[in-house]
Amino acid sequence: MADEPQQASRWPKEAIMVDGFAKTPRYVLREGSNPTCPCVSQASSDVPATVIFGFSDKPEYDEFLSSSELSLTPYPLVKGFLKNQIEQDIDSLKLVVLDAVSSTEPILFAATLQSVLESFQSSSENVAISHRLILDESTHEYRIEAASAYALPKITP
């Protein structure tokens, strides 16, 4: 259809993004009672950030599990959890990484918890990508960039 966005590639894996959108995450992986999180660098001038890994379906989190040495368990990502997290520490940046293959990917794409919640409430299959995380090989921590700081990858048909 002419109104459908063009697919963009998720390097080097399968295409999951569509012009700044990705599949809405439906699951988180937890170790004990805490969701799995990437290591994020914090500069003193930055807004504090909370980042969790989110997955759109079982094949996506199974691939992440196969590359992890942690004992992780999948749980549904639910509206109540999202609302609770959004209401806590309202001055911090809260992100969900979208369908990561491993915790050491060079680039991860993310959406805000608010966008994910809105996607749930509207029963949307997609969520807007608002940030990317860039791995610093020397520290093994991710640096967060807002979407305005980079161009999302696009592939023409």
PDB file of C-alpha atoms in Angstrom:
ATOM      1  CA  MET A   1       0.000   0.000   0.000  1.00  0.00           C
ATOM      2  CA  ALA A   2       1.193   3.505  -0.727  1.00  0.00           C
ATOM      3  CA  ASP A   3       0.485   4.749   2.812  1.00  0.00           C
ATOM      4  CA  GLU A   4       2.599   2.073   4.511  1.00  0.00           C
ATOM      5  CA  PRO A   5       6.051   3.194   5.665  1.00  0.00           C
ATOM      6  CA  GLN A   6       9.125   1.745   3.982  1.00  0.00           C
ATOM      7  CA  GLN A   7      11.090  -0.873   5.857  1.00  0.00           C
ATOM      8  CA  ALA A   8      14.406   0.061   7.381  1.00  0.00           C
ATOM      9  CA  SER A   9      17.061  -2.464   8.208  1.00  0.00           C
ATOM     10  CA  ARG A  10      18.155  -3.341  11.691  1.00  0.00           C
ATOM     11  CA  TRP A  11      21.780  -3.976  11.131  1.00  0.00           C
ATOM     12  CA  PRO A  12      22.950  -6.674  10.963  1.00  0.00           C
ATOM     13  CA  LYS A  13      19.769  -8.581  11.865  1.00  0.00           C
ATOM     14  CA  GLU A  14      16.326  -8.828  10.279  1.00  0.00           C
ATOM     15  CA  ALA A  15      14.250  -5.772   9.449  1.00  0.00           C
ATOM     16  CA  ILE A  16      12.193  -4.761  12.466  1.00  0.00           C
ATOM     17  CA  MET A  17      12.116  -1.011  12.040  1.00  0.00           C
ATOM     18  CA  VAL A  18       9.833   0.898   9.757  1.00  0.00           C
ATOM     19  CA  ASP A  19      10.765   4.573   9.266  1.00  0.00           C
ATOM     20  CA  GLY A  20      11.398   5.294  12.944  1.00  0.00           C
ATOM     21  CA  PHE A  21       9.062   2.649  14.327  1.00  0.00           C
ATOM     22  CA  ALA A  22       9.656  -0.826  15.765  1.00  0.00           C
ATOM     23  CA  LYS A  23       7.462  -3.615  17.069  1.00  0.00           C
ATOM     24  CA  THR A  24       5.893  -2.771  20.420  1.00  0.00           C
ATOM     25  CA  PRO A  25       7.698  -4.623  23.214  1.00  0.00           C
ATOM     26  CA  ARG A  26       5.470  -7.085  25.079  1.00  0.00           C
ATOM     27  CA  TYR A  27       8.013  -8.795  27.371  1.00  0.00           C
ATOM     28  CA  VAL A  28      10.915  -8.034  29.673  1.00  0.00           C
ATOM     29  CA  LEU A  29      13.562 -10.411  30.938  1.00  0.00           C
ATOM     30  CA  ARG A  30      14.103 -10.405  34.666  1.00  0.00           C
ATOM     31  CA  GLU A  31      16.875 -11.633  36.871  1.00  0.00           C
ATOM     32  CA  GLY A  32      15.127 -12.189  40.179  1.00  0.00           C
ATOM     33  CA  SER A  33      12.675  -9.326  40.641  1.00  0.00           C
ATOM     34  CA  ASN A  34      14.506  -6.763  38.492  1.00  0.00           C
ATOM     35  CA  PRO A  35      14.225  -6.256  34.729  1.00  0.00           C
ATOM     36  CA  THR A  36      17.440  -6.758  32.766  1.00  0.00           C
ATOM     37  CA  CYS A  37      19.129  -3.443  31.999  1.00  0.00           C
ATOM     38  CA  PRO A  38      22.033  -2.340  29.830  1.00  0.00           C
ATOM     39  CA  CYS A  39      24.920  -0.521  31.514  1.00  0.00           C
ATOM     40  CA  VAL A  40      24.420   3.176  30.721  1.00  0.00           C
ATOM     41  CA  SER A  41      27.008   5.926  31.212  1.00  0.00           C
ATOM     42  CA  GLN A  42      25.885   8.933  33.219  1.00  0.00           C
ATOM     43  CA  ALA A  43      27.511  12.312  32.762  1.00  0.00           C
ATOM     44  CA  SER A  44      26.891  14.711  35.644  1.00  0.00           C
ATOM     45  CA  SER A  45      24.996  17.139  33.378  1.00  0.00           C
ATOM     46  CA  ASP A  46      22.697  14.461  31.932  1.00  0.00           C
ATOM     47  CA  VAL A  47      19.213  13.687  33.122  1.00  0.00           C
ATOM     48  CA  PRO A  48      19.271  10.388  35.073  1.00  0.00           C
ATOM     49  CA  ALA A  49      18.218   7.467  32.897  1.00  0.00           C
ATOM     50  CA  THR A  50      16.475   4.171  33.559  1.00  0.00           C
ATOM     51  CA  VAL A  51      16.758   1.712  30.683  1.00  0.00           C
ATOM     52  CA  ILE A  52      15.349  -1.814  30.412  1.00  0.00           C
ATOM     53  CA  PHE A  53      15.421  -4.408  27.651  1.00  0.00           C
ATOM     54  CA  GLY A  54      12.033  -5.067  26.026  1.00  0.00           C
ATOM     55  CA  PHE A  55      11.067  -7.721  23.490  1.00  0.00           C
ATOM     56  CA  SER A  56       8.217  -7.944  21.020  1.00  0.00           C
ATOM     57  CA  ASP A  57       7.894 -11.739  21.017  1.00  0.00           C
ATOM     58  CA  LYS A  58       9.385 -15.056  22.141  1.00  0.00           C
ATOM     59  CA  PRO A  59      11.856 -15.533  19.237  1.00  0.00           C
ATOM     60  CA  GLU A  60      13.357 -12.118  20.022  1.00  0.00           C
ATOM     61  CA  TYR A  61      13.928 -12.756  23.725  1.00  0.00           C
ATOM     62  CA  ASP A  62      15.055 -16.343  23.037  1.00  0.00           C
ATOM     63  CA  GLU A  63      17.870 -14.956  20.877  1.00  0.00           C
ATOM     64  CA  PHE A  64      18.892 -12.576  23.675  1.00  0.00           C
ATOM     65  CA  LEU A  65      18.728 -15.426  26.225  1.00  0.00           C
ATOM     66  CA  SER A  66      21.005 -17.576  24.080  1.00  0.00           C
ATOM     67  CA  SER A  67      23.713 -14.889  24.185  1.00  0.00           C
ATOM     68  CA  SER A  68      23.397 -14.193  27.922  1.00  0.00           C
ATOM     69  CA  GLU A  69      25.121 -15.919  30.795  1.00  0.00           C
ATOM     70  CA  LEU A  70      22.567 -14.584  33.277  1.00  0.00           C
ATOM     71  CA  SER A  71      19.681 -16.634  34.615  1.00  0.00           C
ATOM     72  CA  LEU A  72      16.829 -14.638  33.077  1.00  0.00           C
ATOM     73  CA  THR A  73      13.088 -15.260  33.027  1.00  0.00           C
ATOM     74  CA  PRO A  74      10.613 -13.662  30.584  1.00  0.00           C
ATOM     75  CA  TYR A  75       7.650 -11.728  31.978  1.00  0.00           C
ATOM     76  CA  PRO A  76       4.884  -9.862  30.181  1.00  0.00           C
ATOM     77  CA  LEU A  77       5.431  -6.114  30.012  1.00  0.00           C
ATOM     78  CA  VAL A  78       2.206  -4.724  31.474  1.00  0.00           C
ATOM     79  CA  LYS A  79       0.511  -1.333  31.642  1.00  0.00           C
ATOM     80  CA  GLY A  80       0.648  -1.255  35.450  1.00  0.00           C
ATOM     81  CA  PHE A  81       4.432  -1.637  35.501  1.00  0.00           C
ATOM     82  CA  LEU A  82       4.835   1.058  32.836  1.00  0.00           C
ATOM     83  CA  LYS A  83       2.535   3.506  34.662  1.00  0.00           C
ATOM     84  CA  ASN A  84       4.310   2.868  37.963  1.00  0.00           C
ATOM     85  CA  GLN A  85       7.752   3.434  36.423  1.00  0.00           C
ATOM     86  CA  ILE A  86       6.617   6.603  34.634  1.00  0.00           C
ATOM     87  CA  GLU A  87       5.217   8.058  37.871  1.00  0.00           C
ATOM     88  CA  GLN A  88       8.448   7.392  39.803  1.00  0.00           C
ATOM     89  CA  ASP A  89      11.171  10.040  39.493  1.00  0.00           C
ATOM     90  CA  ILE A  90       9.402  12.024  36.789  1.00  0.00           C
ATOM     91  CA  ASP A  91      12.555  14.015  35.969  1.00  0.00           C
ATOM     92  CA  SER A  92      14.463  10.985  34.695  1.00  0.00           C
ATOM     93  CA  LEU A  93      14.619   9.568  31.194  1.00  0.00           C
ATOM     94  CA  LYS A  94      12.953   6.151  31.009  1.00  0.00           C
ATOM     95  CA  LEU A  95      13.605   3.945  27.989  1.00  0.00           C
ATOM     96  CA  VAL A  96      12.837   0.460  26.706  1.00  0.00           C
ATOM     97  CA  VAL A  97      15.460  -1.046  24.390  1.00  0.00           C
ATOM     98  CA  LEU A  98      13.679  -2.687  21.474  1.00  0.00           C
ATOM     99  CA  ASP A  99      14.423  -6.344  20.609  1.00  0.00           C
ATOM    100  CA  ALA A 100      18.138  -6.404  21.445  1.00  0.00           C
ATOM    101  CA  VAL A 101      20.015  -9.481  20.269  1.00  0.00           C
ATOM    102  CA  SER A 102      22.556  -9.212  23.096  1.00  0.00           C
ATOM    103  CA  SER A 103      23.653  -6.867  25.854  1.00  0.00           C
ATOM    104  CA  THR A 104      26.796  -5.994  23.861  1.00  0.00           C
ATOM    105  CA  GLU A 105      25.360  -4.862  20.515  1.00  0.00           C
ATOM    106  CA  PRO A 106      27.197  -1.784  19.180  1.00  0.00           C
ATOM    107  CA  ILE A 107      23.919   0.116  18.656  1.00  0.00           C
ATOM    108  CA  LEU A 108      20.562  -0.393  20.368  1.00  0.00           C
ATOM    109  CA  PHE A 109      17.315   1.419  19.553  1.00  0.00           C
ATOM    110  CA  ALA A 110      14.871   2.466  22.254  1.00  0.00           C
ATOM    111  CA  ALA A 111      11.490   4.052  22.894  1.00  0.00           C
ATOM    112  CA  THR A 112      10.314   5.951  25.943  1.00  0.00           C
ATOM    113  CA  LEU A 113       8.216   4.111  28.510  1.00  0.00           C
ATOM    114  CA  GLN A 114       5.500   6.705  27.836  1.00  0.00           C
ATOM    115  CA  SER A 115       5.481   5.814  24.107  1.00  0.00           C
ATOM    116  CA  VAL A 116       5.300   2.110  24.906  1.00  0.00           C
ATOM    117  CA  LEU A 117       2.391   2.723  27.302  1.00  0.00           C
ATOM    118  CA  GLU A 118       0.576   4.792  24.665  1.00  0.00           C
ATOM    119  CA  SER A 119       1.187   2.012  22.135  1.00  0.00           C
ATOM    120  CA  PHE A 120      -0.391  -0.481  24.565  1.00  0.00           C
ATOM    121  CA  GLN A 121      -3.364   1.788  25.209  1.00  0.00           C
ATOM    122  CA  SER A 122      -4.030   2.265  21.498  1.00  0.00           C
ATOM    123  CA  SER A 123      -3.387  -1.447  20.752  1.00  0.00           C
ATOM    124  CA  SER A 124      -0.721  -0.433  18.257  1.00  0.00           C
ATOM    125  CA  GLU A 125       1.699  -3.034  16.924  1.00  0.00           C
ATOM    126  CA  ASN A 126       4.430  -0.383  16.594  1.00  0.00           C
ATOM    127  CA  VAL A 127       6.132   2.146  18.823  1.00  0.00           C
ATOM    128  CA  ALA A 128       8.131   5.224  17.836  1.00  0.00           C
ATOM    129  CA  ILE A 129      11.900   4.949  18.213  1.00  0.00           C
ATOM    130  CA  SER A 130      13.107   7.992  20.133  1.00  0.00           C
ATOM    131  CA  HIS A 131      16.663   7.129  21.173  1.00  0.00           C
ATOM    132  CA  ARG A 132      19.638   4.998  20.351  1.00  0.00           C
ATOM    133  CA  LEU A 133      22.314   3.678  22.651  1.00  0.00           C
ATOM    134  CA  ILE A 134      25.907   3.539  21.419  1.00  0.00           C
ATOM    135  CA  LEU A 135      28.300   1.070  23.077  1.00  0.00           C
ATOM    136  CA  ASP A 136      31.625   2.441  24.279  1.00  0.00           C
ATOM    137  CA  GLU A 137      33.968  -0.536  23.831  1.00  0.00           C
ATOM    138  CA  SER A 138      36.445   0.790  26.406  1.00  0.00           C
ATOM    139  CA  THR A 139      33.935   1.100  29.280  1.00  0.00           C
ATOM    140  CA  HIS A 140      31.298  -1.425  28.104  1.00  0.00           C
ATOM    141  CA  GLU A 141      28.666   1.226  28.831  1.00  0.00           C
ATOM    142  CA  TYR A 142      26.085   2.731  26.498  1.00  0.00           C
ATOM    143  CA  ARG A 143      25.801   6.424  25.706  1.00  0.00           C
ATOM    144  CA  ILE A 144      22.237   7.598  24.996  1.00  0.00           C
ATOM    145  CA  GLU A 145      21.402   9.810  22.013  1.00  0.00           C
ATOM    146  CA  ALA A 146      18.012  11.357  21.266  1.00  0.00           C
ATOM    147  CA  ALA A 147      16.523  10.753  17.811  1.00  0.00           C
ATOM    148  CA  SER A 148      17.174  14.375  16.858  1.00  0.00           C
ATOM    149  CA  ALA A 149      20.933  13.657  17.123  1.00  0.00           C
ATOM    150  CA  TYR A 150      20.991  11.013  14.366  1.00  0.00           C
ATOM    151  CA  ALA A 151      19.175   9.837  11.282  1.00  0.00           C
ATOM    152  CA  LEU A 152      17.279   6.548  11.486  1.00  0.00           C
ATOM    153  CA  PRO A 153      18.414   4.009   8.900  1.00  0.00           C
ATOM    154  CA  LYS A 154      16.161   3.672   5.859  1.00  0.00           C
ATOM    155  CA  ILE A 155      16.107   1.308   2.916  1.00  0.00           C
ATOM    156  CA  THR A 156      14.217   2.096  -0.239  1.00  0.00           C
ATOM    157  CA  PRO A 157      12.328  -0.819  -1.806  1.00  0.00           C
TER     158      PRO A 157
END
